mmCIF file with all atom_site columns, C-alpha atoms in Angstrom:
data_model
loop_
_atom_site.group_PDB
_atom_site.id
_atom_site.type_symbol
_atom_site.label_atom_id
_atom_site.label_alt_id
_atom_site.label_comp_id
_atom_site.label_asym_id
_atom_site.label_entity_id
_atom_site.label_seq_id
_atom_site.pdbx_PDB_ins_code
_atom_site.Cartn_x
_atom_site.Cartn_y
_atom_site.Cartn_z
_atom_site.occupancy
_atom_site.B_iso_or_equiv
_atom_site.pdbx_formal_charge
_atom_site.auth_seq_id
_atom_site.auth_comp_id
_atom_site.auth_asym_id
_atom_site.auth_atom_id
_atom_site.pdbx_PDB_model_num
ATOM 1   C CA . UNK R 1 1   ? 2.017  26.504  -6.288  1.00 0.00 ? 1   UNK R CA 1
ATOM 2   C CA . UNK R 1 2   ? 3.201  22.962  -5.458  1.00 0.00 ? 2   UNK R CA 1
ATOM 3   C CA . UNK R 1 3   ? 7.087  22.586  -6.459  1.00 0.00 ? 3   UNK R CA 1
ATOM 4   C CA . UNK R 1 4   ? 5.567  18.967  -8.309  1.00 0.00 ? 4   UNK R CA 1
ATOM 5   C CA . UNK R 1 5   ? 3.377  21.435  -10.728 1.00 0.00 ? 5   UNK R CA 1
ATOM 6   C CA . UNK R 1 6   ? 6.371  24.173  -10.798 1.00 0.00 ? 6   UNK R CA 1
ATOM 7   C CA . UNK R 1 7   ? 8.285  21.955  -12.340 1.00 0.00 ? 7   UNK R CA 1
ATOM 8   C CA . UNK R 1 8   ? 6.527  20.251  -14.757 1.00 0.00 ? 8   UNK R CA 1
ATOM 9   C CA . UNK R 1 9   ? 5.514  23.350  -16.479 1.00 0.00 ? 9   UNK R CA 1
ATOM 10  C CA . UNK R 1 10  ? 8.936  24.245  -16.862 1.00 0.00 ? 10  UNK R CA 1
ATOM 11  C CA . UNK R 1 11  ? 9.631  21.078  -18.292 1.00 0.00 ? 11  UNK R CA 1
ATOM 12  C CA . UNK R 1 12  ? 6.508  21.645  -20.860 1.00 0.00 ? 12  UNK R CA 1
ATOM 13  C CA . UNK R 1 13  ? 8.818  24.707  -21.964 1.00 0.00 ? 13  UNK R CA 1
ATOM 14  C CA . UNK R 1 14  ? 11.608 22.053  -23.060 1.00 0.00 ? 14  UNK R CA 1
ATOM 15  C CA . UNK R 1 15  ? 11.678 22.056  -26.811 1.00 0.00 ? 15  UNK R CA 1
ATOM 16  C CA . UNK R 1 16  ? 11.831 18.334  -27.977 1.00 0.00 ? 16  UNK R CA 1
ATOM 17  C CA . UNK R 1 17  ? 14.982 18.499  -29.543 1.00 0.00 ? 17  UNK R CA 1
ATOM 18  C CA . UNK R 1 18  ? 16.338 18.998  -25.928 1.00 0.00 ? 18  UNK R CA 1
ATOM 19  C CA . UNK R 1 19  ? 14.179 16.661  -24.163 1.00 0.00 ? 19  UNK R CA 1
ATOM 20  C CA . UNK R 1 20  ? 14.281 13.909  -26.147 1.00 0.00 ? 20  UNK R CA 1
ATOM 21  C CA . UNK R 1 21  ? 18.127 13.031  -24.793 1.00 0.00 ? 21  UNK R CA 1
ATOM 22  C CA . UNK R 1 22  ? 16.610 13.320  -21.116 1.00 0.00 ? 22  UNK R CA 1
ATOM 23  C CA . UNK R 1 23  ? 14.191 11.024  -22.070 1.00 0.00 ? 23  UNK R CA 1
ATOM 24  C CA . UNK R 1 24  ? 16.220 8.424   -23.466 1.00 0.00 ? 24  UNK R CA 1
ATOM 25  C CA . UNK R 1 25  ? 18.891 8.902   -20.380 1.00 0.00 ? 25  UNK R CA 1
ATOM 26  C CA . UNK R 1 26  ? 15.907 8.599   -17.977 1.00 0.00 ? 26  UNK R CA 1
ATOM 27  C CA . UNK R 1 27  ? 14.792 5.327   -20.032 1.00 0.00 ? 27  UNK R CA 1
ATOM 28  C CA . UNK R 1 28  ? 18.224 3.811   -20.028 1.00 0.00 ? 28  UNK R CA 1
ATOM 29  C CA . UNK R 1 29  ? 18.237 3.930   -16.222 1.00 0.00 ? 29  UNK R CA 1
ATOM 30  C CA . UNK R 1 30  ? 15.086 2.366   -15.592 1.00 0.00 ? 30  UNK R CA 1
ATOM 31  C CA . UNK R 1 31  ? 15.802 -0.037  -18.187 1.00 0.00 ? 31  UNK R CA 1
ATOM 32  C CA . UNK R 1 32  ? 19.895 -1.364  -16.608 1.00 0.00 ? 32  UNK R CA 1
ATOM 33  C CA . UNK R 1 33  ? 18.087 -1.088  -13.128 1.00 0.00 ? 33  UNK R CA 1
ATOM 34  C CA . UNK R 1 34  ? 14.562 -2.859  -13.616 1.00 0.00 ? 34  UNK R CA 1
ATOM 35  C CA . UNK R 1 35  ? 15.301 -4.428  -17.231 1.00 0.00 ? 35  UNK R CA 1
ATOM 36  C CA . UNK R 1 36  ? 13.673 -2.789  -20.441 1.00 0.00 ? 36  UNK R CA 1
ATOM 37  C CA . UNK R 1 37  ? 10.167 -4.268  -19.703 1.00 0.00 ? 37  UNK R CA 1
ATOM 38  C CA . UNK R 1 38  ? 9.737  -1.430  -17.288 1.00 0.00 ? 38  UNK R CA 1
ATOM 39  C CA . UNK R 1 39  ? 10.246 1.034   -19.520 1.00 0.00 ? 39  UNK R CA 1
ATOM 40  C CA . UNK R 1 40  ? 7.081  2.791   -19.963 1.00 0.00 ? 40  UNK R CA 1
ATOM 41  C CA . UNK R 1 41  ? 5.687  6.310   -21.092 1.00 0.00 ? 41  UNK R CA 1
ATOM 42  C CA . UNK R 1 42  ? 4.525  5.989   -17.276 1.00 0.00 ? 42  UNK R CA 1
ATOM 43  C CA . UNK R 1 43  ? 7.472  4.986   -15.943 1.00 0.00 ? 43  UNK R CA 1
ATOM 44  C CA . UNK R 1 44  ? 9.750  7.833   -17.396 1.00 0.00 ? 44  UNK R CA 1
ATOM 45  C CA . UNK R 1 45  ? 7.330  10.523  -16.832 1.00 0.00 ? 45  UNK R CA 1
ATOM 46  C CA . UNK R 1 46  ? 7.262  9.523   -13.179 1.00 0.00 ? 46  UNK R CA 1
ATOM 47  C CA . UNK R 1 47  ? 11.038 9.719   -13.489 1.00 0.00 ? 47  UNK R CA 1
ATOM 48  C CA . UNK R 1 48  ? 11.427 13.002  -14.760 1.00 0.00 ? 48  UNK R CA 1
ATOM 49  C CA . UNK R 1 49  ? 8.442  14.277  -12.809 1.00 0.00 ? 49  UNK R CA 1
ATOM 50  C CA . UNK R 1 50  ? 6.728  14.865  -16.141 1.00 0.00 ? 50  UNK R CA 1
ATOM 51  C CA . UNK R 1 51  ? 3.270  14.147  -17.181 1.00 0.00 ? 51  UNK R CA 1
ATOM 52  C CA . UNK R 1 52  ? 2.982  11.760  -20.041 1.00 0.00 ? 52  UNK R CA 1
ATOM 53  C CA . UNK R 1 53  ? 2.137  14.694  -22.763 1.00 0.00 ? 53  UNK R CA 1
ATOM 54  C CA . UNK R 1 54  ? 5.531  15.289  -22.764 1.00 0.00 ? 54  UNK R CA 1
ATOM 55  C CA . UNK R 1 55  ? 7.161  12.333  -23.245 1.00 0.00 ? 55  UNK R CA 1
ATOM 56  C CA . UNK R 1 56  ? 4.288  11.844  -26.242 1.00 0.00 ? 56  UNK R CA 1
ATOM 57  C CA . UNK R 1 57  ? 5.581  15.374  -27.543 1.00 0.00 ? 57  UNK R CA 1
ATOM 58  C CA . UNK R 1 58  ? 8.726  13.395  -28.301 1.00 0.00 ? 58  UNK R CA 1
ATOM 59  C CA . UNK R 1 59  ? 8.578  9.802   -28.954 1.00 0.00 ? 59  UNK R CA 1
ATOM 60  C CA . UNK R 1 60  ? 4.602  8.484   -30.398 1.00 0.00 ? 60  UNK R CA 1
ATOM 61  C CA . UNK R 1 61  ? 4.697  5.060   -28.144 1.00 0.00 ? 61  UNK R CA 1
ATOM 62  C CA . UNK R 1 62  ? 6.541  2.783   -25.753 1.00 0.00 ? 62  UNK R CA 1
ATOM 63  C CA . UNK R 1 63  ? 7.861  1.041   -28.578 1.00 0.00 ? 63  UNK R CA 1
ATOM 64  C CA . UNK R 1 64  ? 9.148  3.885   -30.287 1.00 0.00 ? 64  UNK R CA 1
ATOM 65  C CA . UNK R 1 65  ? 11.141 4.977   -27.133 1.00 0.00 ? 65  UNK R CA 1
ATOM 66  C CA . UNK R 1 66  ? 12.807 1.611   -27.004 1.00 0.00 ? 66  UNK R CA 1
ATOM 67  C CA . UNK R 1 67  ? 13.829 1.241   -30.575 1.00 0.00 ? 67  UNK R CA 1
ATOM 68  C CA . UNK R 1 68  ? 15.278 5.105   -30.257 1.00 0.00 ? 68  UNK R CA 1
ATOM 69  C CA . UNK R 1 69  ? 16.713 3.725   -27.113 1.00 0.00 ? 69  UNK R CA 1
ATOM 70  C CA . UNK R 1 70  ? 18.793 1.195   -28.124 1.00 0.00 ? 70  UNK R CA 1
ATOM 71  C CA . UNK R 1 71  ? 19.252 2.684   -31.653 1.00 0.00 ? 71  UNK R CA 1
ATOM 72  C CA . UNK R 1 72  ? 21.465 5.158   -29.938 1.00 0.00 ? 72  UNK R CA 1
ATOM 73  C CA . UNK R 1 73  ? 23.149 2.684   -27.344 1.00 0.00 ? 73  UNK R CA 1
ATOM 74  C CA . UNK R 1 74  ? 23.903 0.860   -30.220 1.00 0.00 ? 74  UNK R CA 1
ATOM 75  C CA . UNK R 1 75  ? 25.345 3.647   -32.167 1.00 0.00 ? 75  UNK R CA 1
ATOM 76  C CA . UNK R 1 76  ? 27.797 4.555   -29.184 1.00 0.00 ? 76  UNK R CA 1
ATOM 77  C CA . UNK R 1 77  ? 28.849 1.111   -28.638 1.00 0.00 ? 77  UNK R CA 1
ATOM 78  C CA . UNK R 1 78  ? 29.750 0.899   -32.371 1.00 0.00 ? 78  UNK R CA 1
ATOM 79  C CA . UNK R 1 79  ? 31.825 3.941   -32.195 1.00 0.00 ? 79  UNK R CA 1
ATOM 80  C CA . UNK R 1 80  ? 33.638 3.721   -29.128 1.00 0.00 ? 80  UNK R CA 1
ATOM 81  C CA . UNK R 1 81  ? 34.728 -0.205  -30.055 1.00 0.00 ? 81  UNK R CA 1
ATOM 82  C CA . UNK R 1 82  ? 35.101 0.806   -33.594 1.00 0.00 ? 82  UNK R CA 1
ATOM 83  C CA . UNK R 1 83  ? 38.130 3.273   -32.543 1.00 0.00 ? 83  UNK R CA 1
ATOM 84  C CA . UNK R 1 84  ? 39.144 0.431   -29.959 1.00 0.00 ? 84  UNK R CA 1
ATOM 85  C CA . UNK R 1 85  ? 40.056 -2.376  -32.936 1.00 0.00 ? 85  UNK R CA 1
ATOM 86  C CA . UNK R 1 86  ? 41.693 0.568   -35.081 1.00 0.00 ? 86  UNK R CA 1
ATOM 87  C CA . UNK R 1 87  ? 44.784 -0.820  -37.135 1.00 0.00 ? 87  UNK R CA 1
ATOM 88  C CA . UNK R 1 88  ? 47.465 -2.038  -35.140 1.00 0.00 ? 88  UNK R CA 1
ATOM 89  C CA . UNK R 1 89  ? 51.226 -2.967  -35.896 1.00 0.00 ? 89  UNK R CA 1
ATOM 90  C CA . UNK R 1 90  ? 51.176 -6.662  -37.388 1.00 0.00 ? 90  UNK R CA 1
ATOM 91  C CA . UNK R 1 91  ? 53.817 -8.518  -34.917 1.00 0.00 ? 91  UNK R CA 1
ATOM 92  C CA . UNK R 1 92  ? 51.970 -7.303  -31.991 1.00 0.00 ? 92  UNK R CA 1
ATOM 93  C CA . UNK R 1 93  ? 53.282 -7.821  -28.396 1.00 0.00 ? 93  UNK R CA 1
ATOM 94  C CA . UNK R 1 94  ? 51.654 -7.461  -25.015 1.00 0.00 ? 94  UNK R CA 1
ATOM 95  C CA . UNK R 1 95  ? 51.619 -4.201  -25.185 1.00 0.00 ? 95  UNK R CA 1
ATOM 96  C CA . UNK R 1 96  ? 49.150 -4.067  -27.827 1.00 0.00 ? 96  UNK R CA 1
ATOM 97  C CA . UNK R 1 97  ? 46.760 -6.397  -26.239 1.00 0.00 ? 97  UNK R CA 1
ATOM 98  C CA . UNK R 1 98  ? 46.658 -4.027  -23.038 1.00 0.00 ? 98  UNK R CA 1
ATOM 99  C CA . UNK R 1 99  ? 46.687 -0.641  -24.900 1.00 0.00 ? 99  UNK R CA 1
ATOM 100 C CA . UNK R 1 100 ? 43.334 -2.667  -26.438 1.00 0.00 ? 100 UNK R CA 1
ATOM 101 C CA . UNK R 1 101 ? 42.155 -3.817  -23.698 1.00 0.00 ? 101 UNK R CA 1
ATOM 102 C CA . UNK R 1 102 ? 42.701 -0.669  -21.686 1.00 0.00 ? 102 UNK R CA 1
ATOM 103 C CA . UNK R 1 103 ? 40.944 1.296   -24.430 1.00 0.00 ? 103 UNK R CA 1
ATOM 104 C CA . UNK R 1 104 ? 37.951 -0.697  -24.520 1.00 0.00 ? 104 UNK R CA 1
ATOM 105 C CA . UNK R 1 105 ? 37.311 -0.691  -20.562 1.00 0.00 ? 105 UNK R CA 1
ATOM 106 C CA . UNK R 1 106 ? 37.524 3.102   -20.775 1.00 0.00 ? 106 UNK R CA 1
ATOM 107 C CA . UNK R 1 107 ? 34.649 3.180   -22.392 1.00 0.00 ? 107 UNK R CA 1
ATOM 108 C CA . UNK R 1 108 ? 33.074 1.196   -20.029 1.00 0.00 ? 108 UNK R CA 1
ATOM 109 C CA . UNK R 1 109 ? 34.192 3.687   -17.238 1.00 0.00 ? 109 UNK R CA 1
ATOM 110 C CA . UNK R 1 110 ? 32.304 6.383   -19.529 1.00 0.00 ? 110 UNK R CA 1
ATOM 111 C CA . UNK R 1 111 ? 29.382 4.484   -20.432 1.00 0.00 ? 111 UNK R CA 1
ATOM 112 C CA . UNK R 1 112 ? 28.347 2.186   -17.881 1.00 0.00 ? 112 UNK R CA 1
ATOM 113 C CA . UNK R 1 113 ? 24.778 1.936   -18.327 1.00 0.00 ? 113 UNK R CA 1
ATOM 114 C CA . UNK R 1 114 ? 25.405 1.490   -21.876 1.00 0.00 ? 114 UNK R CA 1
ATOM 115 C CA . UNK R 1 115 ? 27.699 -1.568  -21.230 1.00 0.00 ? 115 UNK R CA 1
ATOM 116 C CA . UNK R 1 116 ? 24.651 -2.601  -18.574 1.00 0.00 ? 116 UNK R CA 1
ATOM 117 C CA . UNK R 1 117 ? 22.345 -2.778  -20.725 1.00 0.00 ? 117 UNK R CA 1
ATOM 118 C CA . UNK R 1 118 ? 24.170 -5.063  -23.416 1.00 0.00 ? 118 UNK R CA 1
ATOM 119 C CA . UNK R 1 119 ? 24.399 -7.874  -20.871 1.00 0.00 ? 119 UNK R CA 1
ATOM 120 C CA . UNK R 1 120 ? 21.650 -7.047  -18.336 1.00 0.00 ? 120 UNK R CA 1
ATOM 121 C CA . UNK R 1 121 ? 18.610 -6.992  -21.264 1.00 0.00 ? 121 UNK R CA 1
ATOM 122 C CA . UNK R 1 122 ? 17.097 -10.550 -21.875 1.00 0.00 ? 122 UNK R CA 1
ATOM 123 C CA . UNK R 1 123 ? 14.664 -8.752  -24.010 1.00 0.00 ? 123 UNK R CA 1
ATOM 124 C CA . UNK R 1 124 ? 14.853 -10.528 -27.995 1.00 0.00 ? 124 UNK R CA 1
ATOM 125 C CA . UNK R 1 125 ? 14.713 -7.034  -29.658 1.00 0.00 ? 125 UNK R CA 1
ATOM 126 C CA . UNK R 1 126 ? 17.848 -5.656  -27.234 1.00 0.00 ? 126 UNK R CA 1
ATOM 127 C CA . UNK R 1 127 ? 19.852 -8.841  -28.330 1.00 0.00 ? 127 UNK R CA 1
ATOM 128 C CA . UNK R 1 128 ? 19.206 -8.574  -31.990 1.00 0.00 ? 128 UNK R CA 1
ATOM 129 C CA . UNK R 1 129 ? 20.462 -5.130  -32.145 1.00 0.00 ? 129 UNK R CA 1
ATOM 130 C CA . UNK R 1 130 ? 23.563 -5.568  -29.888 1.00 0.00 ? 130 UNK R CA 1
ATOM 131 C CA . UNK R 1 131 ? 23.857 -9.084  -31.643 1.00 0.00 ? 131 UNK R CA 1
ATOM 132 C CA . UNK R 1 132 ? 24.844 -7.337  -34.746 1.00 0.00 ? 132 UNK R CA 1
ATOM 133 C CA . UNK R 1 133 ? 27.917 -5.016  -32.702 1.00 0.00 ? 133 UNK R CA 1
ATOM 134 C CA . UNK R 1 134 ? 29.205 -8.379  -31.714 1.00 0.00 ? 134 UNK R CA 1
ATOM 135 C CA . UNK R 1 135 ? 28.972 -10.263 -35.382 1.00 0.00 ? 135 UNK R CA 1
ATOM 136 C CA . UNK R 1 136 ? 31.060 -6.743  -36.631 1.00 0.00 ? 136 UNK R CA 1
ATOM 137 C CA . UNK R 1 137 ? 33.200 -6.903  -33.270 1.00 0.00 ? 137 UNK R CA 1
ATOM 138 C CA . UNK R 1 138 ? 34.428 -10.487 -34.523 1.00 0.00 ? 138 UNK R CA 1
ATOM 139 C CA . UNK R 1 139 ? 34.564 -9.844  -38.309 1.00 0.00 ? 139 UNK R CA 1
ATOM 140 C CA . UNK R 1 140 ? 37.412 -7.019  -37.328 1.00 0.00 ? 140 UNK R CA 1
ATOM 141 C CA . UNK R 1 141 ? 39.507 -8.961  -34.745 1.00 0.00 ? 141 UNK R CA 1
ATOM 142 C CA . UNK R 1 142 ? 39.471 -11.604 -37.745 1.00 0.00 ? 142 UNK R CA 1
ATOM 143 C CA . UNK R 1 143 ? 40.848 -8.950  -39.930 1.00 0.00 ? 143 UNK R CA 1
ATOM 144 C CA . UNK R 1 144 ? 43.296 -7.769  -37.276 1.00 0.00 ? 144 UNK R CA 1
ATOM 145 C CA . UNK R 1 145 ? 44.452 -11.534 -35.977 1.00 0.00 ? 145 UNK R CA 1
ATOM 146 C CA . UNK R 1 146 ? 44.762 -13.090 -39.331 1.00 0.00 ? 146 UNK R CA 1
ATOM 147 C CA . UNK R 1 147 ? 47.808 -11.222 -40.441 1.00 0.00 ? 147 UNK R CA 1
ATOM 148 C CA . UNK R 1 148 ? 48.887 -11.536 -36.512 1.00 0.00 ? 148 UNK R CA 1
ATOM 149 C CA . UNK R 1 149 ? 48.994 -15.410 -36.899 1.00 0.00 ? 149 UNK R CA 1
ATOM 150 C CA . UNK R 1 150 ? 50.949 -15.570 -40.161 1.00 0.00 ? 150 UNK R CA 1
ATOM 151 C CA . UNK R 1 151 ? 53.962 -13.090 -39.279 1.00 0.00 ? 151 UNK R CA 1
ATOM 152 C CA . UNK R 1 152 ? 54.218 -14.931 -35.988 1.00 0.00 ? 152 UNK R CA 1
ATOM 153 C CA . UNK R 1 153 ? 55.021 -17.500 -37.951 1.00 0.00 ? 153 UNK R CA 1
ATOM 154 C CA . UNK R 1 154 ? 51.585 -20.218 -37.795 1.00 0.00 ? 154 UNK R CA 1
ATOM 155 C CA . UNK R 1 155 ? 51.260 -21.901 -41.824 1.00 0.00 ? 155 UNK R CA 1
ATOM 156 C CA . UNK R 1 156 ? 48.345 -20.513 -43.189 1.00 0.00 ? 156 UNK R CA 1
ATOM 157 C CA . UNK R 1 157 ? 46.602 -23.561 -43.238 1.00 0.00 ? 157 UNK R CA 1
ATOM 158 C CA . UNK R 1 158 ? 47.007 -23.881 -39.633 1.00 0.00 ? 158 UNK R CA 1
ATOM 159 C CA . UNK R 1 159 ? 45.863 -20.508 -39.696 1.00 0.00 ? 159 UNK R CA 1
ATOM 160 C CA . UNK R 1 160 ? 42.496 -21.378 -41.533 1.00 0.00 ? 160 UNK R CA 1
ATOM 161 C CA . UNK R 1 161 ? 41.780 -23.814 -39.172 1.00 0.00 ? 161 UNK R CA 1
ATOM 162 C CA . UNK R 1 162 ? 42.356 -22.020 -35.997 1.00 0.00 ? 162 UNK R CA 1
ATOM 163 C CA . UNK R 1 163 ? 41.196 -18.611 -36.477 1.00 0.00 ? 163 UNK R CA 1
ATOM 164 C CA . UNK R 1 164 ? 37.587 -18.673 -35.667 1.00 0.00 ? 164 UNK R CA 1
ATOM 165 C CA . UNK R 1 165 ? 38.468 -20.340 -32.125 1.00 0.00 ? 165 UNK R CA 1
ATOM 166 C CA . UNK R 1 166 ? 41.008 -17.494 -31.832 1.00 0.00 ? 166 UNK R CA 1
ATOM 167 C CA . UNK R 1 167 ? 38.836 -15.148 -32.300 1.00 0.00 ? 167 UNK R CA 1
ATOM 168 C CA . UNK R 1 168 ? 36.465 -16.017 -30.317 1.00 0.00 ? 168 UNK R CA 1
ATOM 169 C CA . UNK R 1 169 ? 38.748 -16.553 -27.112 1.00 0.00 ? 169 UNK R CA 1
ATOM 170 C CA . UNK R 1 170 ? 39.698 -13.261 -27.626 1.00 0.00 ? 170 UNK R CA 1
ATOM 171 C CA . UNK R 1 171 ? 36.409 -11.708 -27.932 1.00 0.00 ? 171 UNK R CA 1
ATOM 172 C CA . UNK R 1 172 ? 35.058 -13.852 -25.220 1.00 0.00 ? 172 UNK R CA 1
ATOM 173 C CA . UNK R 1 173 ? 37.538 -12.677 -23.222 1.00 0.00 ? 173 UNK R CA 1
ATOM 174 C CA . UNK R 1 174 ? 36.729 -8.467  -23.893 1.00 0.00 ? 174 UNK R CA 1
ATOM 175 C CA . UNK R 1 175 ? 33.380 -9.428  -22.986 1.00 0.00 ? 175 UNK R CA 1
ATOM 176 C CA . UNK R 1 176 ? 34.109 -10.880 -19.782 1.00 0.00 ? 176 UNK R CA 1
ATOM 177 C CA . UNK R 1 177 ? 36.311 -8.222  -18.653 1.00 0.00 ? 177 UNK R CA 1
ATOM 178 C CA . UNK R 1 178 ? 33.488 -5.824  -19.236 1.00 0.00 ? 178 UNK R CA 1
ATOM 179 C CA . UNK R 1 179 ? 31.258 -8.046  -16.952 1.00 0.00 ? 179 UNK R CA 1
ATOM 180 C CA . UNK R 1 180 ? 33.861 -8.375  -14.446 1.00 0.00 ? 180 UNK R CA 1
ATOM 181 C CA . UNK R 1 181 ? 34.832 -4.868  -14.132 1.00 0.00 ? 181 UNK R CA 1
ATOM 182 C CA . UNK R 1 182 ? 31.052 -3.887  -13.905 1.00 0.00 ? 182 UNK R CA 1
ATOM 183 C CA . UNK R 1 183 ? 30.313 -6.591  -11.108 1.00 0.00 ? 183 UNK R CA 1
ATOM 184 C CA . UNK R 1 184 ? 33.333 -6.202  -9.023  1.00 0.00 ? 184 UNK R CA 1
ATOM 185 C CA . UNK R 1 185 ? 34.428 -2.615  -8.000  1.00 0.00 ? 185 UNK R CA 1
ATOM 186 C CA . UNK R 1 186 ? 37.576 -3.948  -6.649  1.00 0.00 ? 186 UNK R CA 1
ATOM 187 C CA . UNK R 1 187 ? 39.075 -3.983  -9.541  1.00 0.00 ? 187 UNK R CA 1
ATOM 188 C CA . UNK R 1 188 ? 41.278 -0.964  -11.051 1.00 0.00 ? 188 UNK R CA 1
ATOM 189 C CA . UNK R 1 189 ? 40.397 -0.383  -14.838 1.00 0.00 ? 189 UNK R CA 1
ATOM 190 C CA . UNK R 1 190 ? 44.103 0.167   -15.998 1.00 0.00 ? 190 UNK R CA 1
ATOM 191 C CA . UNK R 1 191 ? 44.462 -3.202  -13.811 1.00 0.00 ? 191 UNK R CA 1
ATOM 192 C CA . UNK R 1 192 ? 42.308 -5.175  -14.977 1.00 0.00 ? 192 UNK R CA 1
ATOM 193 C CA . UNK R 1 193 ? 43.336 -4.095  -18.543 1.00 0.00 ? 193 UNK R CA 1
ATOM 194 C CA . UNK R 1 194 ? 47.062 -5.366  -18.314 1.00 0.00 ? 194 UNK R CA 1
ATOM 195 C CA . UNK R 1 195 ? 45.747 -8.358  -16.622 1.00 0.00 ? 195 UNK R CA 1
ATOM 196 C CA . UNK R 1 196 ? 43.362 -9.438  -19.499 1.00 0.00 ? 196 UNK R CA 1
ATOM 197 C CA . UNK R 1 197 ? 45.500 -8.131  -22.096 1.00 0.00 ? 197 UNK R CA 1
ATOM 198 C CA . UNK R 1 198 ? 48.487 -9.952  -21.193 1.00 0.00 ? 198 UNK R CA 1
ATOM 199 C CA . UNK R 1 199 ? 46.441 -12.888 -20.926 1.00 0.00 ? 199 UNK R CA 1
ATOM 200 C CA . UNK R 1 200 ? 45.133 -13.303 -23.872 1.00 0.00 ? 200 UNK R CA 1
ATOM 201 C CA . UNK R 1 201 ? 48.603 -12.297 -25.714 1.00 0.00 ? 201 UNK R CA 1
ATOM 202 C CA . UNK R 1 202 ? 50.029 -15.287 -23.773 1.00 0.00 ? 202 UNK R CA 1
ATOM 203 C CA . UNK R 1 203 ? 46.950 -17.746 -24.946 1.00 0.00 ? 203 UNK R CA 1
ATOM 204 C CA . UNK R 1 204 ? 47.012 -16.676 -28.356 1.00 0.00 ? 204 UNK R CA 1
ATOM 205 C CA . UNK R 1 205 ? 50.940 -16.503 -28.465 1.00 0.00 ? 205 UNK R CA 1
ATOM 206 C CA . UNK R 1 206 ? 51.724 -20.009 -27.579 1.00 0.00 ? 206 UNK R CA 1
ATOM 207 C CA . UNK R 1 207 ? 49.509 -21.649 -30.042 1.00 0.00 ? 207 UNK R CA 1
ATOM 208 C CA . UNK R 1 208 ? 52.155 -20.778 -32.881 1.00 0.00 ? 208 UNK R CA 1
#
């Protein structure tokens, strides 16, 4: 019997429950390395060296696979930043910043594809959902800054007024240490981390 034929009967055998995590790993590939318009029933049986019955034992269409997908991207993205922008001490130092910093690109270490995908996907349904982890992203480093401002001593109409630009620098600037560290392998995570961090400590700290 032809090793092609062994092993898709074995993979019949899968239960879904099992093979739906395959699935969605093989579709994530195909999706950070092709963009999510190639992901296909086709294209992720051919990937597992499945026929299509089994990926249709699991998810009912193409479209299903992709909201699942990025339903579960999403969900790790939320949790891993989530515990990133936990509550810190008020009068934060540099320290802070990097431990943040540091935290956040460990995830990316774990995660890659994950990260990949967020910035990689031009497709409208991809941005919506990872649109919404950015608009909660910025509510809580507004939560986290505001007090920040005040006991460093900025009035709090001063405060009012400069917040949302605030936030955003520092947000911006998460975001483009993911991108960096994912397009340039030179860089060391822990690095990269204090380098960013301390940065944006310094931007944000001379503006009181």
């Amino acid at each position: 019997m032809p090793p092609s034929t062994t092993r898709r009967r074995r993979a019949e055998h899968l239960g879904p429950e099992r093979r739906r995590p395959q699935i969605l790993d093989a579709a994530l590939e195909i999706a950070v390395n092709e963009g999510i318009s190639s992901v296909t029933i086709a294209s992720v049986a051919e990937k597992l060296d499945v026929t299509r019955p089994v990926i249709y034992t699991c998810f009912a269409n193409r479209v299903d696979l992709i909201a699942e997908l990025v339903r579960r991207e999403e969900e790790r993205l939320n949790q891993t930043v989530g515990a990133v922008l936990r509550r810190r001490a008020v009068n934060a130092d540099a320290e802070v910043f990097v431990e943040g910093f540091r935290a956040l690109l460990s995830t990316v270490v774990d995660h890659p594809n994950t990260w990949r995908l967020v910035y990689g996907a031009p497709d409208s349904a991809v941005a919506e959902y990872f649109g919404r982890g950015r608009a909660a992203s910025v509510k809580r480093c507004t939560e986290l800054l505001r007090p920040t401002l005040l006991k460093w001593g900025m009035p709090a109409d001063e405060v009012a007024h400069k917040l949302g630009a605030l936030v955003e620098l520092w947000v911006s600037s998460s975001e483009g240490m993911v991108r960096t560290y994912l397009a340039d392998s030179s860089w060391d995570p822990d690095e990269l981390a204090e380098f960013m961090g301390t940065s944006v400590y310094r931007a944000l700290r001379t503006t009181v």
